[in-house]
Amino acid sequence: MANRILKGAVFAGLVLASAGNAENCKETVLYDGSNYNGQMEESGRTFPEAPEWRANWGDFDNMRAPYIRLSGIKNKAADWTGTLTLQGLPASIGGGTLSIAARSTQDAKFGVWLVGGAGAGNVVFHTLKANRTQAISIAVKDLLGSAGATANKVGIGLFGVPAYQYTTLFVDNIKLSCVGNGSGTQAGAHAGAGSSVTAGNADYFFREVNPASSERDFYGEPVHDAKKALGEDTRRELSKRTARQFVLTEHEHQQVTKFQTAKDLSPEESRNGWYKSMFTVDRNRLKDSVIASPKNLFLEAGEIAAATGNHTIPVLIADLDYAIKYFTDTTFKKTEFEDFHLLLAGLPVSGAGGSRIKFVYDPYFVATTRSSLPRMEICVKNKCETVSPRTGMDFEFDSAGEQTIVVKLSSDNVNTQQDLKLEVK
């Protein structure tokens, strides 16, 4: 899938962030290769090799040795992530920006996040072109959901690295522009307000959104939606016969409900099922921009989870109506329509990073045409908890391996129960 890059709108706020806090804080260098070797947490590291802290492979454009070097290769496509402990951390941040220089030997999707006092924040992505140094600046508010916060560690990663591709990442010049009293202005805000709500033992940043709208302010540049399956003439004809905004064939409907009712899914099928089902629904739309893009919701939820080491997982939800087109004669010419209320949950990842997982109900990741949100209940090991919108709930697993996550949804007198699988490490 296409790389997703941080929108230019974010960068417009970065200058404001630096200027608005200049008199209350100072710039702090976390790493510049001069004299300090940091640490990368081994427990959560998925980079193939440990970092080389003062590497010298020559001077590059806008990056002079020494610098941090991370290299390796894996036999399957994967996200390579790690958390850095650096000099000057923990630090009280009064807003401003985090800046970092990055360079990759391959085209890559580079992610950055901060770990605050209450857990990992939001991941922000940037596209790296092979063998080109990129100087990246990101508003602290976009990373931690608050201008005034504490930063304990810096997370970095390469996402979606192909199998059998040897890749080297170089990192240098990591700085915070506003370390001080931690009470800076709310500069550099992402388009659209939000709030950071504590749920369990970590913060999760909720953006303001109307779930029934197709509009989303994605952190990265959105990829293209599924191509429509129906031509304009067919769309117009079907619109005359049904008020629904999606029309599926009987076979397509069966494929969607097969995932919804399955009891023996693998973790990978649990991860892919929601997206495949919603891909089928969305491509059969009778007009464009009916719901938020399922493809981009799926990608962004997975990226947010990956940035936390898959310890915090947004649940994907669909709540909408479509029409099923049935043939009523043996010549396959006469058809009738039957309405169906789809209520579907999914997970954006196949594995969890540890025994304690937070599942989050974020309205941002609900694809719906309805004005109200469904009720959600999650059950693990016969322990069931209601998870309300804009909250999260921690669940503890007593063993590693495949675990069953039961998700119950209720909306407009329709109740569903799905058995999803997650590989717990």
Coordinates of C-alpha atoms in Angstrom, one line a residue:
M1 CA 0.0 0.0 0.0
A2 CA 1.1 3.5 -0.7
N3 CA 3.2 5.3 1.9
R4 CA 1.3 7.9 4.0
I5 CA 3.1 11.2 4.8
L6 CA 2.5 13.8 7.4
K7 CA 0.3 16.6 6.0
G8 CA 1.6 20.0 5.4
A9 CA -1.0 21.4 7.7
V10 CA 0.9 20.0 10.7
F11 CA 4.0 21.8 9.6
A12 CA 2.2 25.1 9.6
G13 CA 1.7 24.8 13.3
L14 CA 5.3 24.0 14.0
V15 CA 6.5 27.5 13.6
L16 CA 3.8 28.8 15.9
A17 CA 4.8 26.2 18.5
S18 CA 8.4 27.3 18.6
A19 CA 7.6 31.0 18.6
G20 CA 4.8 30.8 21.1
N21 CA 6.9 29.2 23.8
A22 CA 10.3 30.8 23.3
E23 CA 10.2 32.9 26.4
N24 CA 9.2 30.1 28.7
C25 CA 11.5 27.3 27.6
K26 CA 14.8 26.3 26.0
E27 CA 16.0 24.0 23.3
T28 CA 17.4 20.7 24.5
V29 CA 19.6 18.4 22.5
L30 CA 18.8 14.7 23.2
Y31 CA 21.3 13.3 20.7
D32 CA 23.8 14.8 18.3
G33 CA 26.6 12.1 18.3
S34 CA 28.9 14.3 20.4
N35 CA 29.6 12.3 23.5
Y36 CA 26.6 10.3 24.8
N37 CA 25.4 6.8 23.9
G38 CA 21.7 6.3 24.7
Q39 CA 19.9 3.1 25.2
M40 CA 17.2 1.2 23.2
E41 CA 14.9 -0.9 25.3
E42 CA 15.5 -4.5 24.4
S43 CA 12.1 -5.8 25.6
G44 CA 10.1 -4.0 23.0
R45 CA 12.7 -3.7 20.2
T46 CA 11.7 -5.2 16.8
F47 CA 14.6 -3.8 14.8
P48 CA 16.6 -6.8 13.6
E49 CA 19.8 -5.5 15.3
A50 CA 20.7 -3.3 18.2
P51 CA 21.7 0.3 17.4
E52 CA 25.3 1.4 16.7
W53 CA 25.3 4.7 18.7
R54 CA 28.4 6.5 17.2
A55 CA 28.5 5.1 13.7
N56 CA 30.7 6.6 11.0
W57 CA 29.8 5.6 7.5
G58 CA 30.9 9.0 6.2
D59 CA 29.2 12.3 6.0
F60 CA 25.9 12.5 4.2
D61 CA 24.0 15.5 3.0
N62 CA 22.8 17.4 6.1
M63 CA 24.1 14.6 8.4
R64 CA 27.6 14.4 9.6
A65 CA 29.2 11.4 11.4
P66 CA 28.8 10.1 14.1
Y67 CA 25.1 9.2 14.2
I68 CA 22.9 6.4 15.2
R69 CA 22.8 3.4 12.8
L70 CA 20.2 0.6 12.7
S71 CA 20.4 -2.1 10.1
G72 CA 19.2 -5.6 9.4
I73 CA 17.0 -7.9 7.4
K74 CA 14.0 -10.1 8.2
N75 CA 12.4 -13.1 6.4
K76 CA 8.9 -11.5 6.5
A77 CA 7.5 -8.1 6.1
A78 CA 7.4 -6.3 9.4
D79 CA 7.4 -3.1 11.4
W80 CA 10.8 -2.3 12.9
T81 CA 10.4 -0.3 16.1
G82 CA 12.3 0.7 19.2
T83 CA 12.2 3.1 22.1
L84 CA 15.2 5.3 22.9
T85 CA 16.3 6.6 26.3
L86 CA 18.4 9.7 25.7
Q87 CA 20.3 12.4 27.7
G88 CA 18.0 15.1 28.9
L89 CA 15.1 12.8 29.4
P90 CA 12.7 12.7 31.2
A91 CA 11.9 16.3 30.5
S92 CA 9.0 18.6 31.2
I93 CA 7.9 20.0 27.8
G94 CA 6.1 23.3 27.4
G95 CA 4.9 22.6 23.9
G96 CA 7.1 23.3 20.9
T97 CA 8.5 20.6 18.6
L98 CA 10.5 17.4 18.5
S99 CA 13.0 17.5 15.6
I100 CA 15.0 14.6 14.2
A101 CA 17.1 13.9 11.1
A102 CA 16.6 10.5 9.4
R103 CA 18.0 8.8 6.4
S104 CA 17.3 5.3 5.0
T105 CA 19.0 3.2 2.3
Q106 CA 15.6 2.2 1.0
D107 CA 12.3 4.1 0.4
A108 CA 10.6 3.7 3.8
K109 CA 7.8 4.9 6.0
F110 CA 9.5 6.4 9.1
G111 CA 7.5 6.8 12.3
V112 CA 8.2 8.9 15.4
W113 CA 6.5 9.1 18.8
L114 CA 7.1 10.1 22.4
V115 CA 6.5 8.1 25.5
G116 CA 5.1 10.3 28.2
G117 CA 4.5 9.8 31.9
A118 CA 1.2 7.9 31.1
G119 CA 2.4 5.8 28.2
A120 CA 3.1 6.0 24.5
G121 CA 1.6 8.9 22.5
N122 CA 0.6 9.2 18.9
V123 CA 2.8 8.1 16.0
V124 CA 3.6 10.6 13.2
F125 CA 4.8 9.3 9.9
H126 CA 7.1 10.7 7.3
T127 CA 8.2 9.2 3.9
L128 CA 11.9 8.7 3.6
K129 CA 13.3 8.6 0.0
A130 CA 16.3 6.3 -0.4
N131 CA 19.6 7.9 0.4
R132 CA 18.2 11.3 1.2
T133 CA 18.5 13.0 4.6
Q134 CA 15.2 14.3 5.9
A135 CA 15.0 17.0 8.7
I136 CA 11.7 16.4 10.4
S137 CA 9.9 18.6 13.0
I138 CA 6.7 17.5 14.7
A139 CA 4.6 19.5 17.2
V140 CA 4.6 18.0 20.7
K141 CA 0.9 18.3 20.9
D142 CA 0.5 16.0 17.8
L143 CA 2.7 13.4 19.6
L144 CA 1.4 13.5 23.2
G145 CA -2.0 15.2 22.8
S146 CA -1.1 18.1 25.1
A147 CA 1.3 21.0 24.8
G148 CA 2.4 20.7 28.4
A149 CA 3.6 17.2 29.1
T150 CA 6.5 15.0 30.2
A151 CA 8.6 13.1 27.7
N152 CA 10.4 10.1 29.0
K153 CA 11.6 8.4 25.8
V154 CA 11.6 8.8 22.0
G155 CA 10.2 6.0 19.8
I156 CA 11.3 5.5 16.2
G157 CA 10.4 2.9 13.6
L158 CA 10.3 1.8 10.0
F159 CA 6.9 0.5 9.1
G160 CA 6.0 -2.1 6.5
V161 CA 9.6 -3.1 5.7
P162 CA 9.5 -5.8 3.0
A163 CA 10.8 -9.3 3.6
Y164 CA 14.4 -10.0 2.6
Q165 CA 15.3 -6.4 2.1
Y166 CA 18.4 -5.3 3.9
T167 CA 17.8 -1.8 5.2
T168 CA 19.8 0.7 7.2
L169 CA 18.3 3.6 9.1
F170 CA 20.5 6.6 10.2
V171 CA 19.2 9.0 12.9
D172 CA 20.8 12.1 14.2
N173 CA 20.1 15.6 15.7
I174 CA 17.3 14.7 18.0
K175 CA 16.1 17.9 19.8
L176 CA 13.2 19.3 21.8
S177 CA 12.5 22.9 21.2
C178 CA 10.7 23.7 24.4
V179 CA 11.9 22.1 27.6
G180 CA 11.0 24.1 30.7
N181 CA 8.0 24.6 33.0
G182 CA 5.7 22.3 31.1
S183 CA 2.9 24.8 30.9
G184 CA 3.3 26.1 27.3
T185 CA 0.6 27.2 25.0
Q186 CA -1.3 24.8 22.9
A187 CA 0.5 25.6 19.7
G188 CA 1.0 23.2 16.8
A189 CA -2.4 21.6 17.3
H190 CA -3.5 19.1 14.7
A191 CA -6.4 20.2 12.6
G192 CA -9.5 19.6 14.7
A193 CA -9.5 19.7 18.5
G194 CA -9.1 16.6 20.6
S195 CA -8.6 15.4 24.2
S196 CA -6.3 13.1 26.0
V197 CA -8.4 10.7 28.2
T198 CA -6.7 8.4 30.7
A199 CA -8.0 4.9 30.6
G200 CA -6.3 2.3 32.7
N201 CA -2.6 3.0 32.8
A202 CA -2.0 5.0 29.6
D203 CA -3.2 8.1 27.8
Y204 CA -4.8 7.9 24.4
F205 CA -5.5 11.0 22.3
F206 CA -9.0 11.2 21.0
R207 CA -9.6 13.6 18.0
E208 CA -12.9 15.4 17.6
V209 CA -14.9 13.7 14.9
N210 CA -18.4 13.2 13.6
P211 CA -18.4 9.4 13.0
A212 CA -21.3 9.6 10.5
S213 CA -19.2 11.9 8.3
S214 CA -16.9 10.5 5.7
E215 CA -14.4 13.2 6.6
R216 CA -11.3 12.3 8.7
D217 CA -8.2 14.3 9.3
F218 CA -5.7 11.5 8.9
Y219 CA -2.3 11.9 10.4
G220 CA -0.8 10.8 7.0
E221 CA -1.7 11.4 3.4
P222 CA -4.7 9.1 2.7
V223 CA -4.3 6.3 0.2
H224 CA -7.0 5.8 -2.5
D225 CA -10.3 4.2 -1.6
A226 CA -11.4 1.0 -3.2
K227 CA -12.4 1.4 -6.8
K228 CA -16.2 1.4 -7.3
A229 CA -17.6 -1.9 -8.6
L230 CA -20.7 -0.3 -10.1
G231 CA -20.9 1.9 -13.2
E232 CA -22.8 5.2 -13.2
D233 CA -25.8 3.8 -15.1
T234 CA -26.0 0.8 -12.7
R235 CA -25.8 3.2 -9.7
R236 CA -28.6 5.3 -11.0
E237 CA -30.8 2.3 -11.8
L238 CA -30.2 0.7 -8.3
S239 CA -30.8 4.1 -6.6
K240 CA -34.3 4.1 -8.0
R241 CA -35.1 0.7 -6.4
T242 CA -33.5 1.0 -3.0
A243 CA -32.9 3.7 -0.4
R244 CA -29.8 2.0 0.8
Q245 CA -26.4 3.5 -0.2
F246 CA -24.7 0.1 -0.8
V247 CA -25.9 -2.9 -2.8
L248 CA -24.2 -6.3 -2.4
T249 CA -24.8 -9.5 -4.3
E250 CA -25.9 -12.5 -2.3
H251 CA -22.4 -14.0 -2.5
E252 CA -20.8 -10.8 -1.3
H253 CA -23.1 -10.7 1.6
Q254 CA -22.3 -14.2 2.5
Q255 CA -18.6 -13.4 2.5
V256 CA -19.1 -10.5 4.9
T257 CA -21.3 -12.5 7.3
K258 CA -18.9 -15.4 7.1
F259 CA -16.3 -13.3 8.9
Q260 CA -18.9 -11.9 11.3
T261 CA -20.0 -15.3 12.5
A262 CA -16.8 -17.3 12.3
K263 CA -15.7 -19.1 15.5
D264 CA -12.3 -20.4 14.4
L265 CA -10.5 -17.4 12.9
S266 CA -6.7 -17.2 13.1
P267 CA -5.1 -14.0 14.4
E268 CA -4.2 -13.0 10.8
E269 CA -7.8 -13.6 9.7
S270 CA -9.1 -11.6 12.6
R271 CA -6.8 -8.7 11.5
N272 CA -7.7 -8.9 7.8
G273 CA -11.4 -9.7 8.1
W274 CA -12.8 -6.3 8.9
Y275 CA -10.9 -4.6 6.1
K276 CA -11.8 -7.3 3.6
S277 CA -15.4 -7.1 4.5
M278 CA -15.6 -3.3 4.4
F279 CA -13.7 -3.3 1.2
T280 CA -16.5 -5.4 -0.3
V281 CA -19.1 -3.1 1.1
D282 CA -17.4 0.2 0.2
R283 CA -16.7 -0.8 -3.4
N284 CA -20.5 -1.4 -3.9
R285 CA -21.4 2.1 -3.0
L286 CA -24.1 3.9 -5.0
K287 CA -22.4 7.3 -4.5
D288 CA -19.0 8.4 -3.3
S289 CA -18.0 9.6 0.2
V290 CA -20.8 7.7 2.1
I291 CA -18.6 6.6 5.0
A292 CA -15.1 7.2 6.2
S293 CA -12.5 5.3 4.1
P294 CA -12.3 1.8 5.6
K295 CA -8.8 1.3 4.1
N296 CA -7.4 4.4 5.8
L297 CA -9.1 3.7 9.1
F298 CA -7.6 0.2 9.0
L299 CA -4.1 1.5 8.2
E300 CA -4.1 4.3 10.8
A301 CA -5.5 2.1 13.6
G302 CA -2.8 -0.4 12.9
E303 CA -0.1 2.3 12.9
I304 CA -1.3 3.7 16.2
A305 CA -1.2 0.3 17.7
A306 CA 2.3 -0.4 16.3
A307 CA 3.6 2.8 17.8
T308 CA 2.7 1.5 21.3
G309 CA 4.2 -1.9 20.6
N310 CA 0.7 -3.3 20.2
H311 CA -0.1 -2.6 23.8
T312 CA -2.9 -0.1 22.9
I313 CA -5.3 -1.3 20.2
P314 CA -8.2 0.8 18.7
V315 CA -11.2 -1.4 17.8
L316 CA -12.5 -1.0 14.3
I317 CA -16.3 -0.8 14.0
A318 CA -18.8 -0.6 11.2
D319 CA -22.5 0.2 11.8
L320 CA -24.5 0.7 8.5
D321 CA -27.2 -0.6 6.3
Y322 CA -26.9 -2.1 2.8
A323 CA -29.2 -3.9 0.4
I324 CA -28.7 -7.5 -0.7
K325 CA -29.7 -8.2 -4.3
Y326 CA -31.3 -11.6 -4.8
F327 CA -32.2 -13.2 -8.1
T328 CA -35.7 -14.6 -8.1
D329 CA -35.9 -16.6 -11.3
T330 CA -33.8 -19.2 -13.0
T331 CA -32.8 -16.8 -15.8
F332 CA -31.0 -14.5 -13.4
K333 CA -32.9 -11.5 -14.7
K334 CA -35.5 -10.7 -12.0
T335 CA -34.2 -9.4 -8.7
E336 CA -35.4 -8.4 -5.3
F337 CA -33.7 -6.4 -2.5
E338 CA -33.5 -7.2 1.2
D339 CA -32.2 -4.7 3.7
F340 CA -29.4 -5.8 6.1
H341 CA -28.0 -3.9 9.1
L342 CA -24.3 -4.6 9.3
L343 CA -22.7 -4.4 12.7
L344 CA -19.1 -5.4 12.5
A345 CA -16.0 -5.2 14.7
G346 CA -12.4 -5.9 13.9
L347 CA -8.8 -5.6 15.1
P348 CA -6.1 -3.8 13.1
V349 CA -3.3 -6.1 14.4
S350 CA -2.8 -9.8 14.7
G351 CA -0.5 -9.7 17.7
A352 CA -0.3 -8.0 21.1
G353 CA 2.9 -6.8 22.6
G354 CA 2.4 -8.2 26.1
S355 CA 0.0 -9.7 28.6
R356 CA -1.6 -6.4 29.4
I357 CA -3.6 -4.8 26.5
K358 CA -5.8 -1.8 26.3
F359 CA -8.7 -1.9 23.9
V360 CA -9.9 1.6 22.9
Y361 CA -13.3 2.6 21.6
D362 CA -12.5 5.6 19.5
P363 CA -15.4 7.1 17.4
Y364 CA -12.7 8.1 14.9
F365 CA -12.5 4.4 13.9
V366 CA -16.2 3.9 13.4
A367 CA -17.5 3.7 9.8
T368 CA -21.2 4.5 10.1
T369 CA -24.2 6.2 8.5
R370 CA -26.0 6.5 11.8
S371 CA -26.3 9.4 14.2
S372 CA -25.7 7.3 17.3
L373 CA -22.8 5.0 18.2
P374 CA -23.3 1.3 19.0
R375 CA -22.8 -0.2 22.4
M376 CA -19.6 -2.3 22.8
E377 CA -18.7 -5.0 25.3
I378 CA -15.4 -6.9 25.3
C379 CA -15.0 -10.2 26.9
V380 CA -11.6 -11.9 27.7
K381 CA -11.5 -15.2 29.7
N382 CA -15.2 -14.8 30.7
K383 CA -14.6 -11.3 32.1
C384 CA -16.8 -8.9 30.2
E385 CA -16.4 -5.1 30.3
T386 CA -18.5 -2.4 28.7
V387 CA -16.2 0.0 26.8
S388 CA -17.9 3.3 26.2
P389 CA -17.1 5.7 23.3
R390 CA -13.9 7.8 23.9
T391 CA -12.7 5.4 26.6
G392 CA -10.4 2.4 26.8
M393 CA -10.2 -0.7 29.0
D394 CA -7.2 -2.8 30.1
F395 CA -7.4 -6.6 29.9
E396 CA -4.8 -9.0 31.4
F397 CA -3.9 -12.3 29.8
D398 CA -2.6 -15.0 32.0
S399 CA -0.6 -16.8 29.3
A400 CA 1.0 -16.3 25.9
G401 CA -0.3 -17.7 22.6
E402 CA -3.5 -17.3 20.7
Q403 CA -6.3 -15.6 22.8
T404 CA -9.9 -15.2 22.0
I405 CA -11.4 -11.7 22.2
V406 CA -15.2 -11.6 22.2
V407 CA -16.6 -8.4 21.0
K408 CA -20.3 -7.7 21.4
L409 CA -22.0 -4.9 19.6
S410 CA -25.6 -3.5 19.9
S411 CA -27.3 -1.0 17.7
D412 CA -31.0 -0.3 17.0
N413 CA -32.2 -3.7 18.3
V414 CA -29.4 -5.6 16.4
N415 CA -27.0 -7.6 18.5
T416 CA -23.8 -9.3 17.3
Q417 CA -21.1 -11.3 19.0
Q418 CA -17.7 -11.9 17.3
D419 CA -14.9 -14.2 18.3
L420 CA -11.6 -12.6 17.3
K421 CA -8.1 -14.0 17.9
L422 CA -5.0 -12.2 19.0
E423 CA -1.5 -13.7 19.4
V424 CA -0.2 -12.6 22.8
K425 CA 3.6 -12.5 23.3

